[in-house]
Amino acid sequence: MTPSTPASFPRAVPALARDALSACRQHARACLHFPSRPLATLAETPASSSASTSTPQPAPADPHLPKPIINAAVILNRAPLLTRTPTMFERAYYAYHARIQRALFNPFPSDFYFKQGSLLEAKFVKEEKEREREAFGGPWVLKRKQKPESSSRADGDEEPMPRITEADRTGDVKSLDRMGERNLYLLLLGKDHTGKQTWRFPYGDLKEHELLHEAAERDLEAECGTMMDTWIVSRNPIGVYQPPLPADAAKKSLAQTHLFFYKAHILAGQVRPDGKNITDFAWLTKQEIQPRVDQNYWASIKDILSDF
Amino acid sequence: MSVQAAVQVPRRVVAANAGRNIRPTRAAPEIRKPLKRDAKGLPIPHVNIIVRDTHRCRLSDHYYHTVQDDLMYMTYVHEPYARKPRRELRPMYDPNDPYTKHRYNPPVGGDRWSKQPPQPSAPDDVVVLERIQLHMMMKEAIGHRTQLLGPIMAFRAISGESEGAGGRRTAEGVQIVKGKKSLSGWVRPGVPLGVKVDLKGPKMYDFLATLVEFVLPRLREFPGIVMPGPSVRLDTPSAASGVVSFGLPPLALSLFPQIEVNLDAYPKSFGLHIHFVTSAKGVGAQNRARALLSGFQVPFARA
C-alpha cells in the first residue's frame, strides 16, 4: 500500500503546522552541518542522543541543553458512514438538473428490457409516469403524497436505516454510530505531559531503537486497549505539537517535548480504556474538540482535522 | 454540551425530505413564441442546455472526505532541498535551422518522460481518478460486423453513456474501434473490431461502485488484480503513466446488475478490459494509482 517508504526513518519530519515547518527547516540545516549525527526521530530516549537536532531554538547545539523528548500521538478517525445531506441550495440544483435530464434523455428502449405486455412492463410504465409527474409537477402531485408511504411497506421493500441514530438522540459521545455524516476523532481524558488531567489524543513515549510509527501503534494499544482494529495511514507523521515551555525552563533545564501526530482509521471494535490512566473517552467532531482541548494544542491540530 | 452539539449539526439533516424533489408544483410557463426548429423538426432552445450533476455522488464524496487526505499522507515524499536541475541535452535537430524554429525539437534520445521523477508532493496535487475506459475486442466482428451490436448494447447499459449526452460536446458515448494496420489474413484498416467507452465524473464513480460491490465479490476464484513483483522497474511507460489496467472474464459480464436483468437479450457473453486512468505521473506512478484504487476497495493481490 505505502509506495516506496523506506524501512528506516530518516526523512520523517514532514509537518503541516506552520511552526513545525520552520522546525523542519532548522532540522535540515542542522543535518547539513553535522551529517554524521543521528536524527532526533531515529533513536532517542531522553537520556541517549548527543545533541538536540530538532529543538526549535536556532542556536547551535549546546551540550548543556537537555535532550528533547519525542512522543507519538495518534489521531484516530472514524470516517463518515453516510453521504452528506445536501443543503437546500444543492437540492434545488440537483432537482433542476434532474428535470433537464429527464426532459432530454434518449428514449428508453422498453422492448429491449421487457417482454411486450408483461406485468413487469406495466409496473415500470406506471412508476415511470409517476416519476414524470413528480418532476414536472401538476395539481395531482399534492394529492399523491400520502400514498407511497403505506404502499411501499406493503410491497415488502426494506426500509432504510434512519440517518439519525439512537446515539444522536441521547447525545452519547462514546458511540461510534453518532453523526454518520461527519468525521469523528477519538479524544481521551487522561494525564498529559505535565501530569494535568485533560482531553487529548492517545499518545505515548518512544522507546530506544524504536521507530516513530511503531511507537504510535504501541502507544495507541496501550491507551485504548486491544479490542479494536485500527490502521495507521502512513509512516510519516502528519503534524507536530511543541508545548510551550514555562519562562524559567532554561534555569530548570526543562526539555522541549515534540509530540508527533499520526493519522489512523478505526475499522472495527471500540475503545476499552483501562480506567487507571485514562478515565474517559469520546468520539467528537472537529467543532466539538475545540472547547475541550488546550488553546496551544488546538492551534497545532486544527488544520489536520476535517471540517466535515 | 455534548448533547447540544449532537443535536446542533443534524438540524441540517432533513431525513424525510432528503431525496424528495423540492420543486414547487407549478406548471411550466406558457410558451408565447414558438421555438425555431432544426432540420429534423426538433425545437432549438434559446440557450445551450447542459446537464450537470443530478445527485450527490457517494464515491466522489468518499474521495474528497477520506481518501484524498490519506493519499496525501501516504504518497508524501519529504524533499528538504531544491531538486537538481535537469541535465541539458543537445536537441535532436539543429536549433539554428529555420525549419525547426517553431517545431517540436526533443533532446537527443527522446524526452524520456517515463524516467522523470514525479512532481514534488503538494496538497493540491494528490492523485485523483480522471476516467475509466472500458474496452473489448471481438474476433468474429471482423467477418460479421453485426456481432458488435451485443457489445454496444452491453456497454451502453453498463456505462450509461451516450454520444453528446446532456448537451456535452465531449461525451463520446460508446465508440467503435476499427483496425489500423493491415495484417494479412486477419485485419485490415477501417474494419470494426471492438467497442470502447470512456467514463468520467459521477458515471465513472457509479461504475466503480457497481464493479466493487456487485461484480468483483461474486466473481469465482478472483484473487484481486495481480500486481507485478517488487523487482519490476518503476520507470517503464506502463509503470510511470499512472494507469491501472485489468481484464474481466466473459462470466463477469453477467454479474453487472444492468446486464443481469435481461441477460438473455444479449446473444453472446464477452470479456472486457478496464483501464483506470489517474492523474499520477512519473516514476512509480502506477503504485500511487493502486493506492488510490484500494481506497475504493478495489482488491489487489501479489503475484
mmCIF file of N, CA, C and O in Angstrom, chain B residues 177-240:
data_model
loop_
_atom_site.group_PDB
_atom_site.id
_atom_site.type_symbol
_atom_site.label_atom_id
_atom_site.label_comp_id
_atom_site.label_asym_id
_atom_site.label_seq_id
_atom_site.Cartn_x
_atom_site.Cartn_y
_atom_site.Cartn_z
ATOM 1 N N VAL B 177 -14.217 0.608 -32.271
ATOM 2 C CA VAL B 177 -12.783 0.607 -32.535
ATOM 3 C C VAL B 177 -12.544 -0.087 -33.864
ATOM 4 O O VAL B 177 -13.058 -1.178 -34.093
ATOM 5 N N LYS B 178 -11.769 0.573 -34.723
ATOM 6 C CA LYS B 178 -11.517 0.000 -36.045
ATOM 7 C C LYS B 178 -10.051 -0.379 -36.178
ATOM 8 O O LYS B 178 -9.195 0.183 -35.490
ATOM 9 N N GLY B 179 -9.793 -1.315 -37.059
ATOM 10 C CA GLY B 179 -8.421 -1.754 -37.276
ATOM 11 C C GLY B 179 -7.567 -0.640 -37.846
ATOM 12 O O GLY B 179 -8.053 0.203 -38.602
ATOM 13 N N LYS B 180 -6.288 -0.614 -37.493
ATOM 14 C CA LYS B 180 -5.400 0.416 -38.007
ATOM 15 C C LYS B 180 -4.417 -0.153 -39.018
ATOM 16 O O LYS B 180 -4.078 0.482 -39.989
ATOM 17 N N LYS B 181 -3.929 -1.358 -38.720
ATOM 18 C CA LYS B 181 -2.885 -1.937 -39.552
ATOM 19 C C LYS B 181 -3.486 -2.953 -40.515
ATOM 20 O O LYS B 181 -4.630 -3.389 -40.356
ATOM 21 N N SER B 182 -2.692 -3.329 -41.477
ATOM 22 C CA SER B 182 -3.099 -4.388 -42.369
ATOM 23 C C SER B 182 -2.280 -5.622 -42.034
ATOM 24 O O SER B 182 -1.067 -5.653 -42.252
ATOM 25 N N LEU B 183 -2.915 -6.611 -41.433
ATOM 26 C CA LEU B 183 -2.239 -7.878 -41.126
ATOM 27 C C LEU B 183 -2.914 -8.933 -41.992
ATOM 28 O O LEU B 183 -4.126 -9.138 -41.903
ATOM 29 N N SER B 184 -2.086 -9.588 -42.816
ATOM 30 C CA SER B 184 -2.673 -10.470 -43.819
ATOM 31 C C SER B 184 -3.451 -11.600 -43.160
ATOM 32 O O SER B 184 -2.993 -12.208 -42.198
ATOM 33 N N GLY B 185 -4.624 -11.851 -43.659
ATOM 34 C CA GLY B 185 -5.442 -12.933 -43.142
ATOM 35 C C GLY B 185 -6.154 -12.590 -41.844
ATOM 36 O O GLY B 185 -6.842 -13.425 -41.280
ATOM 37 N N TRP B 186 -5.978 -11.387 -41.325
ATOM 38 C CA TRP B 186 -6.643 -11.087 -40.055
ATOM 39 C C TRP B 186 -7.362 -9.743 -40.089
ATOM 40 O O TRP B 186 -8.587 -9.699 -40.048
ATOM 41 N N VAL B 187 -6.642 -8.678 -40.174
ATOM 42 C CA VAL B 187 -7.288 -7.376 -40.024
ATOM 43 C C VAL B 187 -6.825 -6.415 -41.112
ATOM 44 O O VAL B 187 -5.687 -6.494 -41.574
ATOM 45 N N ARG B 188 -7.761 -5.557 -41.521
ATOM 46 C CA ARG B 188 -7.433 -4.504 -42.484
ATOM 47 C C ARG B 188 -7.807 -3.163 -41.861
ATOM 48 O O ARG B 188 -8.661 -3.112 -40.968
ATOM 49 N N PRO B 189 -7.182 -2.065 -42.345
ATOM 50 C CA PRO B 189 -7.538 -0.755 -41.789
ATOM 51 C C PRO B 189 -9.006 -0.440 -42.022
ATOM 52 O O PRO B 189 -9.544 -0.708 -43.102
ATOM 53 N N GLY B 190 -9.644 0.090 -40.972
ATOM 54 C CA GLY B 190 -11.037 0.507 -41.100
ATOM 55 C C GLY B 190 -12.047 -0.566 -40.820
ATOM 56 O O GLY B 190 -13.250 -0.316 -40.894
ATOM 57 N N VAL B 191 -11.594 -1.777 -40.480
ATOM 58 C CA VAL B 191 -12.544 -2.856 -40.188
ATOM 59 C C VAL B 191 -12.949 -2.775 -38.712
ATOM 60 O O VAL B 191 -12.092 -2.721 -37.843
ATOM 61 N N PRO B 192 -14.260 -2.742 -38.398
ATOM 62 C CA PRO B 192 -14.669 -2.672 -36.989
ATOM 63 C C PRO B 192 -14.253 -3.932 -36.244
ATOM 64 O O PRO B 192 -14.509 -5.045 -36.683
ATOM 65 N N LEU B 193 -13.589 -3.706 -35.113
ATOM 66 C CA LEU B 193 -13.030 -4.816 -34.332
ATOM 67 C C LEU B 193 -13.638 -4.922 -32.960
ATOM 68 O O LEU B 193 -13.806 -6.003 -32.415
ATOM 69 N N GLY B 194 -13.892 -3.793 -32.358
ATOM 70 C CA GLY B 194 -14.326 -3.811 -30.964
ATOM 71 C C GLY B 194 -15.033 -2.535 -30.600
ATOM 72 O O GLY B 194 -15.394 -1.736 -31.455
ATOM 73 N N VAL B 195 -15.209 -2.366 -29.299
ATOM 74 C CA VAL B 195 -16.020 -1.280 -28.766
ATOM 75 C C VAL B 195 -15.308 -0.713 -27.549
ATOM 76 O O VAL B 195 -14.659 -1.456 -26.814
ATOM 77 N N LYS B 196 -15.377 0.601 -27.383
ATOM 78 C CA LYS B 196 -14.818 1.186 -26.157
ATOM 79 C C LYS B 196 -15.703 2.317 -25.691
ATOM 80 O O LYS B 196 -16.457 2.899 -26.473
ATOM 81 N N VAL B 197 -15.587 2.632 -24.385
ATOM 82 C CA VAL B 197 -16.340 3.758 -23.847
ATOM 83 C C VAL B 197 -15.522 4.396 -22.726
ATOM 84 O O VAL B 197 -14.869 3.696 -21.958
ATOM 85 N N ASP B 198 -15.530 5.727 -22.697
ATOM 86 C CA ASP B 198 -14.840 6.470 -21.641
ATOM 87 C C ASP B 198 -15.865 6.962 -20.629
ATOM 88 O O ASP B 198 -16.877 7.542 -21.010
ATOM 89 N N LEU B 199 -15.566 6.740 -19.342
ATOM 90 C CA LEU B 199 -16.464 7.190 -18.282
ATOM 91 C C LEU B 199 -15.777 8.281 -17.490
ATOM 92 O O LEU B 199 -14.610 8.137 -17.108
ATOM 93 N N LYS B 200 -16.500 9.354 -17.227
ATOM 94 C CA LYS B 200 -15.952 10.454 -16.431
ATOM 95 C C LYS B 200 -17.008 10.915 -15.443
ATOM 96 O O LYS B 200 -18.197 10.706 -15.659
ATOM 97 N N GLY B 201 -16.557 11.588 -14.399
ATOM 98 C CA GLY B 201 -17.489 12.245 -13.478
ATOM 99 C C GLY B 201 -18.317 11.268 -12.678
ATOM 100 O O GLY B 201 -17.875 10.171 -12.353
ATOM 101 N N PRO B 202 -19.573 11.627 -12.358
ATOM 102 C CA PRO B 202 -20.399 10.780 -11.495
ATOM 103 C C PRO B 202 -20.636 9.393 -12.085
ATOM 104 O O PRO B 202 -20.701 8.419 -11.341
ATOM 105 N N LYS B 203 -20.746 9.315 -13.406
ATOM 106 C CA LYS B 203 -20.982 7.989 -14.014
ATOM 107 C C LYS B 203 -19.783 7.067 -13.796
ATOM 108 O O LYS B 203 -19.926 5.864 -13.635
ATOM 109 N N MET B 204 -18.589 7.666 -13.805
ATOM 110 C CA MET B 204 -17.383 6.888 -13.541
ATOM 111 C C MET B 204 -17.423 6.309 -12.121
ATOM 112 O O MET B 204 -17.157 5.117 -11.914
ATOM 113 N N TYR B 205 -17.793 7.154 -11.163
ATOM 114 C CA TYR B 205 -17.855 6.662 -9.788
ATOM 115 C C TYR B 205 -18.977 5.652 -9.613
ATOM 116 O O TYR B 205 -18.847 4.705 -8.846
ATOM 117 N N ASP B 206 -20.098 5.846 -10.324
ATOM 118 C CA ASP B 206 -21.182 4.871 -10.242
ATOM 119 C C ASP B 206 -20.716 3.514 -10.771
ATOM 120 O O ASP B 206 -21.012 2.472 -10.182
ATOM 121 N N PHE B 207 -19.990 3.542 -11.875
ATOM 122 C CA PHE B 207 -19.483 2.286 -12.434
ATOM 123 C C PHE B 207 -18.522 1.616 -11.458
ATOM 124 O O PHE B 207 -18.577 0.409 -11.234
ATOM 125 N N LEU B 208 -17.642 2.418 -10.851
ATOM 126 C CA LEU B 208 -16.666 1.869 -9.906
ATOM 127 C C LEU B 208 -17.384 1.208 -8.723
ATOM 128 O O LEU B 208 -17.013 0.120 -8.281
ATOM 129 N N ALA B 209 -18.440 1.858 -8.244
ATOM 130 C CA ALA B 209 -19.197 1.295 -7.124
ATOM 131 C C ALA B 209 -19.851 -0.019 -7.531
ATOM 132 O O ALA B 209 -19.811 -1.002 -6.787
ATOM 133 N N THR B 210 -20.417 -0.057 -8.728
ATOM 134 C CA THR B 210 -21.045 -1.296 -9.209
ATOM 135 C C THR B 210 -20.024 -2.415 -9.308
ATOM 136 O O THR B 210 -20.273 -3.544 -8.885
ATOM 137 N N LEU B 211 -18.874 -2.065 -9.861
ATOM 138 C CA LEU B 211 -17.828 -3.065 -10.055
ATOM 139 C C LEU B 211 -17.377 -3.650 -8.718
ATOM 140 O O LEU B 211 -17.245 -4.864 -8.551
ATOM 141 N N VAL B 212 -17.154 -2.771 -7.759
ATOM 142 C CA VAL B 212 -16.568 -3.203 -6.490
ATOM 143 C C VAL B 212 -17.597 -3.902 -5.607
ATOM 144 O O VAL B 212 -17.270 -4.810 -4.867
ATOM 145 N N GLU B 213 -18.861 -3.485 -5.711
ATOM 146 C CA GLU B 213 -19.855 -4.019 -4.783
ATOM 147 C C GLU B 213 -20.656 -5.192 -5.351
ATOM 148 O O GLU B 213 -21.140 -6.013 -4.590
ATOM 149 N N PHE B 214 -20.807 -5.245 -6.680
ATOM 150 C CA PHE B 214 -21.641 -6.307 -7.241
ATOM 151 C C PHE B 214 -20.846 -7.345 -8.032
ATOM 152 O O PHE B 214 -21.159 -8.514 -7.996
ATOM 153 N N VAL B 215 -19.857 -6.890 -8.782
ATOM 154 C CA VAL B 215 -19.211 -7.801 -9.733
ATOM 155 C C VAL B 215 -18.052 -8.553 -9.079
ATOM 156 O O VAL B 215 -18.053 -9.784 -9.029
ATOM 157 N N LEU B 216 -17.072 -7.828 -8.573
ATOM 158 C CA LEU B 216 -15.864 -8.498 -8.071
ATOM 159 C C LEU B 216 -16.144 -9.457 -6.913
ATOM 160 O O LEU B 216 -15.566 -10.537 -6.877
ATOM 161 N N PRO B 217 -17.023 -9.122 -5.945
ATOM 162 C CA PRO B 217 -17.260 -10.095 -4.866
ATOM 163 C C PRO B 217 -17.904 -11.383 -5.344
ATOM 164 O O PRO B 217 -17.765 -12.429 -4.714
ATOM 165 N N ARG B 218 -18.650 -11.332 -6.470
ATOM 166 C CA ARG B 218 -19.345 -12.544 -6.921
ATOM 167 C C ARG B 218 -18.545 -13.316 -7.958
ATOM 168 O O ARG B 218 -18.999 -14.351 -8.439
ATOM 169 N N LEU B 219 -17.382 -12.799 -8.300
ATOM 170 C CA LEU B 219 -16.545 -13.460 -9.299
ATOM 171 C C LEU B 219 -15.847 -14.648 -8.631
ATOM 172 O O LEU B 219 -15.211 -14.490 -7.585
ATOM 173 N N ARG B 220 -15.956 -15.825 -9.257
ATOM 174 C CA ARG B 220 -15.358 -17.015 -8.637
ATOM 175 C C ARG B 220 -13.840 -17.010 -8.794
ATOM 176 O O ARG B 220 -13.333 -16.686 -9.860
ATOM 177 N N GLU B 221 -13.177 -17.380 -7.719
ATOM 178 C CA GLU B 221 -11.719 -17.543 -7.710
ATOM 179 C C GLU B 221 -11.004 -16.312 -8.247
ATOM 180 O O GLU B 221 -10.088 -16.391 -9.052
ATOM 181 N N PHE B 222 -11.469 -15.171 -7.819
ATOM 182 C CA PHE B 222 -10.814 -13.925 -8.219
ATOM 183 C C PHE B 222 -9.958 -13.453 -7.043
ATOM 184 O O PHE B 222 -10.491 -13.045 -6.013
ATOM 185 N N PRO B 223 -8.628 -13.524 -7.170
ATOM 186 C CA PRO B 223 -7.791 -13.160 -6.027
ATOM 187 C C PRO B 223 -7.655 -11.654 -5.859
ATOM 188 O O PRO B 223 -7.282 -11.168 -4.809
ATOM 189 N N GLY B 224 -7.947 -10.905 -6.901
ATOM 190 C CA GLY B 224 -7.686 -9.471 -6.917
ATOM 191 C C GLY B 224 -6.868 -9.165 -8.158
ATOM 192 O O GLY B 224 -6.443 -10.066 -8.869
ATOM 193 N N ILE B 225 -6.679 -7.899 -8.443
ATOM 194 C CA ILE B 225 -5.856 -7.518 -9.585
ATOM 195 C C ILE B 225 -4.415 -7.866 -9.240
ATOM 196 O O ILE B 225 -3.879 -7.388 -8.235
ATOM 197 N N VAL B 226 -3.817 -8.713 -10.048
ATOM 198 C CA VAL B 226 -2.486 -9.210 -9.709
ATOM 199 C C VAL B 226 -1.445 -8.136 -10.024
ATOM 200 O O VAL B 226 -1.415 -7.576 -11.119
ATOM 201 N N MET B 227 -0.604 -7.858 -9.024
ATOM 202 C CA MET B 227 0.443 -6.850 -9.207
ATOM 203 C C MET B 227 1.739 -7.543 -9.601
ATOM 204 O O MET B 227 1.984 -8.683 -9.201
ATOM 205 N N PRO B 228 2.574 -6.888 -10.380
ATOM 206 C CA PRO B 228 3.888 -7.463 -10.676
ATOM 207 C C PRO B 228 4.754 -7.474 -9.424
ATOM 208 O O PRO B 228 4.468 -6.766 -8.456
ATOM 209 N N GLY B 229 5.813 -8.296 -9.448
ATOM 210 C CA GLY B 229 6.672 -8.446 -8.284
ATOM 211 C C GLY B 229 7.457 -7.186 -7.972
ATOM 212 O O GLY B 229 7.438 -6.222 -8.739
ATOM 213 N N PRO B 230 8.157 -7.188 -6.846
ATOM 214 C CA PRO B 230 8.890 -5.985 -6.429
ATOM 215 C C PRO B 230 10.096 -5.682 -7.306
ATOM 216 O O PRO B 230 10.628 -4.575 -7.254
ATOM 217 N N SER B 231 10.533 -6.656 -8.113
ATOM 218 C CA SER B 231 11.735 -6.418 -8.906
ATOM 219 C C SER B 231 11.445 -5.685 -10.216
ATOM 220 O O SER B 231 12.352 -5.348 -10.952
ATOM 221 N N VAL B 232 10.158 -5.463 -10.491
ATOM 222 C CA VAL B 232 9.791 -4.805 -11.754
ATOM 223 C C VAL B 232 10.214 -3.339 -11.724
ATOM 224 O O VAL B 232 10.103 -2.670 -10.701
ATOM 225 N N ARG B 233 10.721 -2.869 -12.842
ATOM 226 C CA ARG B 233 11.187 -1.485 -12.906
ATOM 227 C C ARG B 233 10.017 -0.514 -12.777
ATOM 228 O O ARG B 233 8.919 -0.795 -13.216
ATOM 229 N N LEU B 234 10.302 0.631 -12.149
ATOM 230 C CA LEU B 234 9.253 1.625 -11.928
ATOM 231 C C LEU B 234 9.266 2.729 -12.980
ATOM 232 O O LEU B 234 8.462 3.651 -12.906
ATOM 233 N N ASP B 235 10.199 2.650 -13.942
ATOM 234 C CA ASP B 235 10.284 3.741 -14.907
ATOM 235 C C ASP B 235 9.922 3.296 -16.317
ATOM 236 O O ASP B 235 10.257 3.973 -17.279
ATOM 237 N N THR B 236 9.271 2.159 -16.441
ATOM 238 C CA THR B 236 8.771 1.774 -17.764
ATOM 239 C C THR B 236 7.519 2.601 -18.062
ATOM 240 O O THR B 236 6.885 3.112 -17.136
ATOM 241 N N PRO B 237 7.171 2.754 -19.329
ATOM 242 C CA PRO B 237 5.973 3.537 -19.642
ATOM 243 C C PRO B 237 4.728 3.046 -18.915
ATOM 244 O O PRO B 237 3.924 3.852 -18.454
ATOM 245 N N SER B 238 4.566 1.741 -18.767
ATOM 246 C CA SER B 238 3.350 1.262 -18.107
ATOM 247 C C SER B 238 3.369 1.580 -16.617
ATOM 248 O O SER B 238 2.324 1.824 -16.025
ATOM 249 N N ALA B 239 4.565 1.589 -16.000
ATOM 250 C CA ALA B 239 4.629 1.841 -14.558
ATOM 251 C C ALA B 239 4.619 3.323 -14.247
ATOM 252 O O ALA B 239 4.377 3.707 -13.111
ATOM 253 N N ALA B 240 4.919 4.163 -15.242
ATOM 254 C CA ALA B 240 5.062 5.592 -14.959
ATOM 255 C C ALA B 240 3.895 6.417 -15.490
ATOM 256 O O ALA B 240 3.893 7.621 -15.324
#
